[in-house]
């Protein structure tokens, strides 16, 4: 299903682009990133862990970027699987200059999810997503406004969890929420900074995380009565 | 029925298990299951403006949170109107989880699933639901006034206008020598089974099958409802009613939201999920019954014979009508009781209120109907200065009038035609049993002791055993064990005992060899349910027919083996023998073995059925054409219409004029349910019914305030009678067999509760000389009633004191 939303960041598009694609920044701002590696041109693999309710667990994710139009837009293809479930999403991200030198980040996502995580109820998943997004955006904005926190110590990489069996009842509504959960997890804990290759990669994945989180927020807002 | 077990007071076989803690109730199942808990509406009528679950996310052990948005397909539609009726012109049902609006306190809004119930409740506490309150409609009079609507699009709050008449009532009333009119009320009560509702669901992802245990009175229909609502194939769903700790009607309603939501969660999460209703939940989100406003006009002659009866009732059906208008129909059609009424017209307006739904509670509209009819008889007697027993006697249907056609249509859509009965016989027995003619003497004796004594009586006829059908399966195993199953469920009535008695009697086997299974769709897939005093009539006859089929087959096989004519065989104590020829016999268990020709001898018994075991007729196939392996038979009983049981109760009350405490000093019951399978169980049913009747007459009420908040939603405040309040009951039996079924039986489940309110109201009126027009009556209300100068005095009181009323 399609999910749309936006977020306002306190810097112009050029700076936002540089930040959301700066691995060093994203290493500090994406909670839960445990390991990360480049697997090809604009494609990366990362392990993230999330710690809320039934969506607790480690997910192995893959992210690929395409149609990059600096500093205006790009398309991200993300997929992930973990004990709680599996998810797939295609997200188009756009950056627009806004008043007072700020940037409006818009996103449009098409997501599918399966596994038990698809069954925990959308209110719960959007609740998790809202919280993750809040953390991520404030961290990014702190970077942009120079109020960033010190870097956390590197965490030990963990093996990625295998995808779980389908229950066969991934309701469309619930399905929409899962990628959010996947991303929400990616944004859930202090992150690590790695070597050069990883550093490069972090940029794109950071964008992926941000975008998916954005989806969550947009989804959440979109559902408000 | 000549065999000795039928009609004997066989001790209940289930009791040892149930009273020593070896029963298996819903909450005994699924120890490792996740627990569900519900956020329920705190308002009687409101719009939901928001649901914030954020604070709940931090609860350790939280697994899932579901709201209406998570419901898909048929599950997102309103719950079914189980019993549609042309006169139910504005049916409404709720959603499994509230969809934007709540219509009574207790309506489920959010379901939380967690590692255990405590965690689930903690998460529920942290979920914030915002509401925009709407005006609440509480009580039948408020619904009638219709200043506000429960459902916006139904401004008059009327769900149904049920109307039946047997003639032109106005001219009949106009031509009557006397007429009188009055209005009276009866309050709400509820079933209050010891065990509340409960559901456990287990999903097997490997074969995509669902097994649900639920504390229900209708497992086959719950199965069908789950399959339909969750879009599963019927064969992928099994529903089992384990031991059920009482039902009394509330568990015939289905599917309850929880019966759909718990399986939904089990499937979504791939985990076992369980919900066990707590007492407060039962008070505010299960079902109630009884509240009615009754406006009655009766015409009668100088002898007190009714010439015409016109009844207009307003029936409070609560917020929704999932069970249709069954209760109004039952009130309308059972009101006439044992009386021969020339012309009768009844209108029941079923109205919506912002309170818990109203569905059948033991008696199911009959106590209200009996209250209307019997209080009318009391009024006629009072007006004419006649003995209340005499007026009743003059109006009774005579034994030679059966089958008696009331020209009404019953809850099963069939005509109200009384099959058999002896009502004058009931009345005579009742007067003797309670000492009706000695009441004045007892009154004087009580006066000497400073007490007010009064007596009252009430008669009833109860339509029992409505269709459409029940089925039974009987199978004799090679071990000699006899397996009996029926789809209808048990809630402690003693089905294991009575069905075993019936089969043992029909088949000629020791009752110890008989094992009965009820309410398990894995064993028997077709059934209707346990309600309307129908288990003994419906499943009793079904298992009897199944047993007769097994007997016929056993005699045929034994006749071959013994080379005699089946006519010459009999079965006794599990042995088929040639009549009058000792020794020429074959055990039924051996017949069972022989009924299934075998190639492989897996044990000694099987060896007898193998191909080289004995001489065989080479010209015939081992299994004859049209025959089947195994000594078993399945059969169904489907009645043309209901049977009509009857009874008469009398109560003698003593009132202490200092405290106005009410003591029921004598309670007499004469009961007629046709042939009795087990008199001990029938008496137990009567005792339990009387206890609920007394509770409904003197103690129980649902104390809703004007905002629709239930003020007494606990056993501290809702007064169920203890053994200390339930009077000793003296019982006399009368047996007029039903011509409608093979066993000649009628139902007995609800009988005891029906006349309680009417008889006790009559006794209170007799004791105080004050008109009693609202029940139940507490000592405080009685005190106020007597103190109030404007309270109407009875003519009888005036006659006694010589003061004109």
PDB file of N, CA, C and O in Angstrom, chain B residues 498-544:
ATOM      1  N   UNK B 498     -28.135 -38.455  32.403  1.00  0.00           N
ATOM      2  CA  UNK B 498     -29.446 -38.789  31.815  1.00  0.00           C
ATOM      3  C   UNK B 498     -29.303 -39.410  30.424  1.00  0.00           C
ATOM      4  O   UNK B 498     -30.029 -40.353  30.091  1.00  0.00           O
ATOM      5  N   UNK B 499     -28.351 -38.932  29.625  1.00  0.00           N
ATOM      6  CA  UNK B 499     -28.190 -39.528  28.293  1.00  0.00           C
ATOM      7  C   UNK B 499     -27.684 -40.969  28.429  1.00  0.00           C
ATOM      8  O   UNK B 499     -28.066 -41.856  27.669  1.00  0.00           O
ATOM      9  N   UNK B 500     -26.815 -41.193  29.438  1.00  0.00           N
ATOM     10  CA  UNK B 500     -26.329 -42.557  29.679  1.00  0.00           C
ATOM     11  C   UNK B 500     -27.482 -43.442  30.146  1.00  0.00           C
ATOM     12  O   UNK B 500     -27.598 -44.601  29.733  1.00  0.00           O
ATOM     13  N   UNK B 501     -28.363 -42.888  30.986  1.00  0.00           N
ATOM     14  CA  UNK B 501     -29.530 -43.661  31.437  1.00  0.00           C
ATOM     15  C   UNK B 501     -30.387 -44.073  30.244  1.00  0.00           C
ATOM     16  O   UNK B 501     -30.810 -45.220  30.132  1.00  0.00           O
ATOM     17  N   UNK B 502     -30.616 -43.123  29.352  1.00  0.00           N
ATOM     18  CA  UNK B 502     -31.477 -43.392  28.196  1.00  0.00           C
ATOM     19  C   UNK B 502     -30.861 -44.462  27.302  1.00  0.00           C
ATOM     20  O   UNK B 502     -31.504 -45.445  26.935  1.00  0.00           O
ATOM     21  N   UNK B 503     -29.556 -44.313  27.002  1.00  0.00           N
ATOM     22  CA  UNK B 503     -28.901 -45.276  26.108  1.00  0.00           C
ATOM     23  C   UNK B 503     -28.794 -46.649  26.765  1.00  0.00           C
ATOM     24  O   UNK B 503     -29.072 -47.671  26.139  1.00  0.00           O
ATOM     25  N   UNK B 504     -28.434 -46.672  28.049  1.00  0.00           N
ATOM     26  CA  UNK B 504     -28.323 -47.949  28.750  1.00  0.00           C
ATOM     27  C   UNK B 504     -29.676 -48.660  28.741  1.00  0.00           C
ATOM     28  O   UNK B 504     -29.758 -49.878  28.541  1.00  0.00           O
ATOM     29  N   UNK B 505     -30.749 -47.888  28.923  1.00  0.00           N
ATOM     30  CA  UNK B 505     -32.094 -48.479  28.933  1.00  0.00           C
ATOM     31  C   UNK B 505     -32.489 -48.986  27.559  1.00  0.00           C
ATOM     32  O   UNK B 505     -32.999 -50.093  27.415  1.00  0.00           O
ATOM     33  N   UNK B 506     -32.211 -48.182  26.536  1.00  0.00           N
ATOM     34  CA  UNK B 506     -32.612 -48.548  25.174  1.00  0.00           C
ATOM     35  C   UNK B 506     -31.806 -49.749  24.659  1.00  0.00           C
ATOM     36  O   UNK B 506     -32.331 -50.616  23.973  1.00  0.00           O
ATOM     37  N   UNK B 507     -30.504 -49.759  25.010  1.00  0.00           N
ATOM     38  CA  UNK B 507     -29.612 -50.760  24.441  1.00  0.00           C
ATOM     39  C   UNK B 507     -29.524 -52.015  25.300  1.00  0.00           C
ATOM     40  O   UNK B 507     -29.207 -53.092  24.806  1.00  0.00           O
ATOM     41  N   UNK B 508     -29.829 -51.878  26.594  1.00  0.00           N
ATOM     42  CA  UNK B 508     -29.732 -53.033  27.484  1.00  0.00           C
ATOM     43  C   UNK B 508     -28.307 -53.302  27.917  1.00  0.00           C
ATOM     44  O   UNK B 508     -27.821 -54.427  27.898  1.00  0.00           O
ATOM     45  N   UNK B 509     -27.589 -52.223  28.266  1.00  0.00           N
ATOM     46  CA  UNK B 509     -26.208 -52.392  28.738  1.00  0.00           C
ATOM     47  C   UNK B 509     -26.079 -51.749  30.125  1.00  0.00           C
ATOM     48  O   UNK B 509     -26.869 -50.881  30.487  1.00  0.00           O
ATOM     49  N   UNK B 510     -25.054 -52.146  30.905  1.00  0.00           N
ATOM     50  CA  UNK B 510     -24.825 -51.501  32.203  1.00  0.00           C
ATOM     51  C   UNK B 510     -24.434 -50.043  31.980  1.00  0.00           C
ATOM     52  O   UNK B 510     -23.654 -49.750  31.067  1.00  0.00           O
ATOM     53  N   UNK B 511     -24.949 -49.133  32.793  1.00  0.00           N
ATOM     54  CA  UNK B 511     -24.666 -47.712  32.600  1.00  0.00           C
ATOM     55  C   UNK B 511     -23.170 -47.435  32.748  1.00  0.00           C
ATOM     56  O   UNK B 511     -22.634 -46.507  32.142  1.00  0.00           O
ATOM     57  N   UNK B 512     -22.468 -48.292  33.487  1.00  0.00           N
ATOM     58  CA  UNK B 512     -21.021 -48.103  33.670  1.00  0.00           C
ATOM     59  C   UNK B 512     -20.268 -48.196  32.344  1.00  0.00           C
ATOM     60  O   UNK B 512     -19.179 -47.655  32.191  1.00  0.00           O
ATOM     61  N   UNK B 513     -20.846 -48.933  31.377  1.00  0.00           N
ATOM     62  CA  UNK B 513     -20.180 -49.097  30.077  1.00  0.00           C
ATOM     63  C   UNK B 513     -20.394 -47.901  29.145  1.00  0.00           C
ATOM     64  O   UNK B 513     -19.813 -47.837  28.070  1.00  0.00           O
ATOM     65  N   UNK B 514     -21.266 -46.976  29.542  1.00  0.00           N
ATOM     66  CA  UNK B 514     -21.652 -45.888  28.641  1.00  0.00           C
ATOM     67  C   UNK B 514     -20.853 -44.623  28.931  1.00  0.00           C
ATOM     68  O   UNK B 514     -20.740 -44.190  30.085  1.00  0.00           O
ATOM     69  N   UNK B 515     -20.261 -44.055  27.889  1.00  0.00           N
ATOM     70  CA  UNK B 515     -19.529 -42.789  28.008  1.00  0.00           C
ATOM     71  C   UNK B 515     -20.184 -41.738  27.127  1.00  0.00           C
ATOM     72  O   UNK B 515     -20.405 -41.980  25.938  1.00  0.00           O
ATOM     73  N   UNK B 516     -20.490 -40.574  27.712  1.00  0.00           N
ATOM     74  CA  UNK B 516     -21.211 -39.528  26.977  1.00  0.00           C
ATOM     75  C   UNK B 516     -20.307 -38.325  26.707  1.00  0.00           C
ATOM     76  O   UNK B 516     -19.605 -37.863  27.604  1.00  0.00           O
ATOM     77  N   UNK B 517     -20.298 -37.882  25.464  1.00  0.00           N
ATOM     78  CA  UNK B 517     -19.579 -36.656  25.099  1.00  0.00           C
ATOM     79  C   UNK B 517     -20.579 -35.656  24.530  1.00  0.00           C
ATOM     80  O   UNK B 517     -21.392 -36.020  23.681  1.00  0.00           O
ATOM     81  N   UNK B 518     -20.521 -34.399  25.018  1.00  0.00           N
ATOM     82  CA  UNK B 518     -21.417 -33.363  24.500  1.00  0.00           C
ATOM     83  C   UNK B 518     -20.618 -32.149  24.048  1.00  0.00           C
ATOM     84  O   UNK B 518     -19.501 -31.923  24.520  1.00  0.00           O
ATOM     85  N   UNK B 519     -21.173 -31.392  23.108  1.00  0.00           N
ATOM     86  CA  UNK B 519     -20.625 -30.083  22.759  1.00  0.00           C
ATOM     87  C   UNK B 519     -19.225 -30.073  22.182  1.00  0.00           C
ATOM     88  O   UNK B 519     -18.504 -29.099  22.345  1.00  0.00           O
ATOM     89  N   UNK B 520     -18.821 -31.139  21.507  1.00  0.00           N
ATOM     90  CA  UNK B 520     -17.489 -31.204  20.909  1.00  0.00           C
ATOM     91  C   UNK B 520     -17.653 -31.440  19.410  1.00  0.00           C
ATOM     92  O   UNK B 520     -18.040 -32.526  18.987  1.00  0.00           O
ATOM     93  N   UNK B 521     -17.352 -30.411  18.601  1.00  0.00           N
ATOM     94  CA  UNK B 521     -17.616 -30.534  17.155  1.00  0.00           C
ATOM     95  C   UNK B 521     -16.735 -31.594  16.510  1.00  0.00           C
ATOM     96  O   UNK B 521     -16.987 -32.010  15.389  1.00  0.00           O
ATOM     97  N   UNK B 522     -15.701 -32.040  17.224  1.00  0.00           N
ATOM     98  CA  UNK B 522     -14.869 -33.115  16.669  1.00  0.00           C
ATOM     99  C   UNK B 522     -15.630 -34.443  16.737  1.00  0.00           C
ATOM    100  O   UNK B 522     -15.348 -35.367  15.967  1.00  0.00           O
ATOM    101  N   UNK B 523     -16.570 -34.520  17.645  1.00  0.00           N
ATOM    102  CA  UNK B 523     -17.326 -35.754  17.826  1.00  0.00           C
ATOM    103  C   UNK B 523     -18.670 -35.728  17.121  1.00  0.00           C
ATOM    104  O   UNK B 523     -19.166 -36.739  16.637  1.00  0.00           O
ATOM    105  N   UNK B 524     -19.317 -34.553  17.127  1.00  0.00           N
ATOM    106  CA  UNK B 524     -20.628 -34.446  16.474  1.00  0.00           C
ATOM    107  C   UNK B 524     -20.781 -33.033  15.929  1.00  0.00           C
ATOM    108  O   UNK B 524     -20.747 -32.069  16.678  1.00  0.00           O
ATOM    109  N   UNK B 525     -20.920 -32.934  14.622  1.00  0.00           N
ATOM    110  CA  UNK B 525     -20.852 -31.630  13.962  1.00  0.00           C
ATOM    111  C   UNK B 525     -22.160 -30.887  13.826  1.00  0.00           C
ATOM    112  O   UNK B 525     -22.171 -29.690  13.542  1.00  0.00           O
ATOM    113  N   UNK B 526     -23.273 -31.599  14.028  1.00  0.00           N
ATOM    114  CA  UNK B 526     -24.575 -30.956  13.823  1.00  0.00           C
ATOM    115  C   UNK B 526     -25.311 -30.819  15.152  1.00  0.00           C
ATOM    116  O   UNK B 526     -25.523 -31.807  15.858  1.00  0.00           O
ATOM    117  N   UNK B 527     -25.679 -29.586  15.483  1.00  0.00           N
ATOM    118  CA  UNK B 527     -26.428 -29.351  16.714  1.00  0.00           C
ATOM    119  C   UNK B 527     -27.010 -27.948  16.683  1.00  0.00           C
ATOM    120  O   UNK B 527     -26.618 -27.124  15.852  1.00  0.00           O
ATOM    121  N   UNK B 528     -27.934 -27.693  17.583  1.00  0.00           N
ATOM    122  CA  UNK B 528     -28.537 -26.365  17.683  1.00  0.00           C
ATOM    123  C   UNK B 528     -28.026 -25.668  18.939  1.00  0.00           C
ATOM    124  O   UNK B 528     -27.420 -24.607  18.870  1.00  0.00           O
ATOM    125  N   UNK B 529     -28.219 -26.299  20.085  1.00  0.00           N
ATOM    126  CA  UNK B 529     -27.691 -25.692  21.302  1.00  0.00           C
ATOM    127  C   UNK B 529     -28.531 -26.025  22.519  1.00  0.00           C
ATOM    128  O   UNK B 529     -29.604 -26.622  22.409  1.00  0.00           O
ATOM    129  N   UNK B 530     -28.013 -25.610  23.669  1.00  0.00           N
ATOM    130  CA  UNK B 530     -28.698 -25.887  24.932  1.00  0.00           C
ATOM    131  C   UNK B 530     -29.402 -24.629  25.409  1.00  0.00           C
ATOM    132  O   UNK B 530     -28.768 -23.678  25.854  1.00  0.00           O
ATOM    133  N   UNK B 531     -30.711 -24.613  25.257  1.00  0.00           N
ATOM    134  CA  UNK B 531     -31.548 -23.462  25.664  1.00  0.00           C
ATOM    135  C   UNK B 531     -32.983 -23.945  25.664  1.00  0.00           C
ATOM    136  O   UNK B 531     -33.265 -25.082  25.259  1.00  0.00           O
ATOM    137  N   UNK B 532     -33.904 -23.126  26.157  1.00  0.00           N
ATOM    138  CA  UNK B 532     -35.331 -23.436  26.092  1.00  0.00           C
ATOM    139  C   UNK B 532     -35.661 -24.841  26.611  1.00  0.00           C
ATOM    140  O   UNK B 532     -36.477 -25.547  26.027  1.00  0.00           O
ATOM    141  N   UNK B 533     -34.993 -25.232  27.672  1.00  0.00           N
ATOM    142  CA  UNK B 533     -35.287 -26.526  28.311  1.00  0.00           C
ATOM    143  C   UNK B 533     -35.417 -27.638  27.275  1.00  0.00           C
ATOM    144  O   UNK B 533     -36.402 -28.382  27.259  1.00  0.00           O
ATOM    145  N   UNK B 534     -34.397 -27.718  26.393  1.00  0.00           N
ATOM    146  CA  UNK B 534     -34.555 -28.614  25.250  1.00  0.00           C
ATOM    147  C   UNK B 534     -33.600 -29.813  25.224  1.00  0.00           C
ATOM    148  O   UNK B 534     -33.765 -30.712  24.410  1.00  0.00           O
ATOM    149  N   UNK B 535     -32.609 -29.858  26.125  1.00  0.00           N
ATOM    150  CA  UNK B 535     -31.595 -30.908  26.032  1.00  0.00           C
ATOM    151  C   UNK B 535     -32.186 -32.309  26.164  1.00  0.00           C
ATOM    152  O   UNK B 535     -31.935 -33.181  25.331  1.00  0.00           O
ATOM    153  N   UNK B 536     -32.974 -32.521  27.198  1.00  0.00           N
ATOM    154  CA  UNK B 536     -33.533 -33.865  27.417  1.00  0.00           C
ATOM    155  C   UNK B 536     -34.486 -34.239  26.284  1.00  0.00           C
ATOM    156  O   UNK B 536     -34.436 -35.342  25.743  1.00  0.00           O
ATOM    157  N   UNK B 537     -35.339 -33.291  25.899  1.00  0.00           N
ATOM    158  CA  UNK B 537     -36.318 -33.580  24.847  1.00  0.00           C
ATOM    159  C   UNK B 537     -35.613 -33.854  23.521  1.00  0.00           C
ATOM    160  O   UNK B 537     -35.864 -34.865  22.860  1.00  0.00           O
ATOM    161  N   UNK B 538     -34.690 -32.976  23.151  1.00  0.00           N
ATOM    162  CA  UNK B 538     -34.084 -33.065  21.819  1.00  0.00           C
ATOM    163  C   UNK B 538     -32.977 -34.113  21.751  1.00  0.00           C
ATOM    164  O   UNK B 538     -33.077 -35.097  21.032  1.00  0.00           O
ATOM    165  N   UNK B 539     -31.910 -33.917  22.521  1.00  0.00           N
ATOM    166  CA  UNK B 539     -30.808 -34.888  22.465  1.00  0.00           C
ATOM    167  C   UNK B 539     -31.190 -36.192  23.141  1.00  0.00           C
ATOM    168  O   UNK B 539     -30.717 -37.254  22.744  1.00  0.00           O
ATOM    169  N   UNK B 540     -32.062 -36.112  24.148  1.00  0.00           N
ATOM    170  CA  UNK B 540     -32.514 -37.340  24.809  1.00  0.00           C
ATOM    171  C   UNK B 540     -33.184 -38.271  23.813  1.00  0.00           C
ATOM    172  O   UNK B 540     -32.868 -39.469  23.723  1.00  0.00           O
ATOM    173  N   UNK B 541     -34.081 -37.715  23.025  1.00  0.00           N
ATOM    174  CA  UNK B 541     -34.756 -38.541  22.021  1.00  0.00           C
ATOM    175  C   UNK B 541     -33.809 -38.936  20.888  1.00  0.00           C
ATOM    176  O   UNK B 541     -33.902 -40.039  20.348  1.00  0.00           O
ATOM    177  N   UNK B 542     -32.884 -38.043  20.539  1.00  0.00           N
ATOM    178  CA  UNK B 542     -31.937 -38.351  19.455  1.00  0.00           C
ATOM    179  C   UNK B 542     -31.037 -39.533  19.836  1.00  0.00           C
ATOM    180  O   UNK B 542     -30.853 -40.457  19.038  1.00  0.00           O
ATOM    181  N   UNK B 543     -30.495 -39.514  21.051  1.00  0.00           N
ATOM    182  CA  UNK B 543     -29.614 -40.632  21.435  1.00  0.00           C
ATOM    183  C   UNK B 543     -30.433 -41.915  21.626  1.00  0.00           C
ATOM    184  O   UNK B 543     -29.945 -43.011  21.367  1.00  0.00           O
ATOM    185  N   UNK B 544     -31.699 -41.756  22.006  1.00  0.00           N
ATOM    186  CA  UNK B 544     -32.565 -42.939  22.136  1.00  0.00           C
ATOM    187  C   UNK B 544     -32.759 -43.578  20.759  1.00  0.00           C
ATOM    188  O   UNK B 544     -32.636 -44.795  20.593  1.00  0.00           O
TER     189      UNK B 544
END
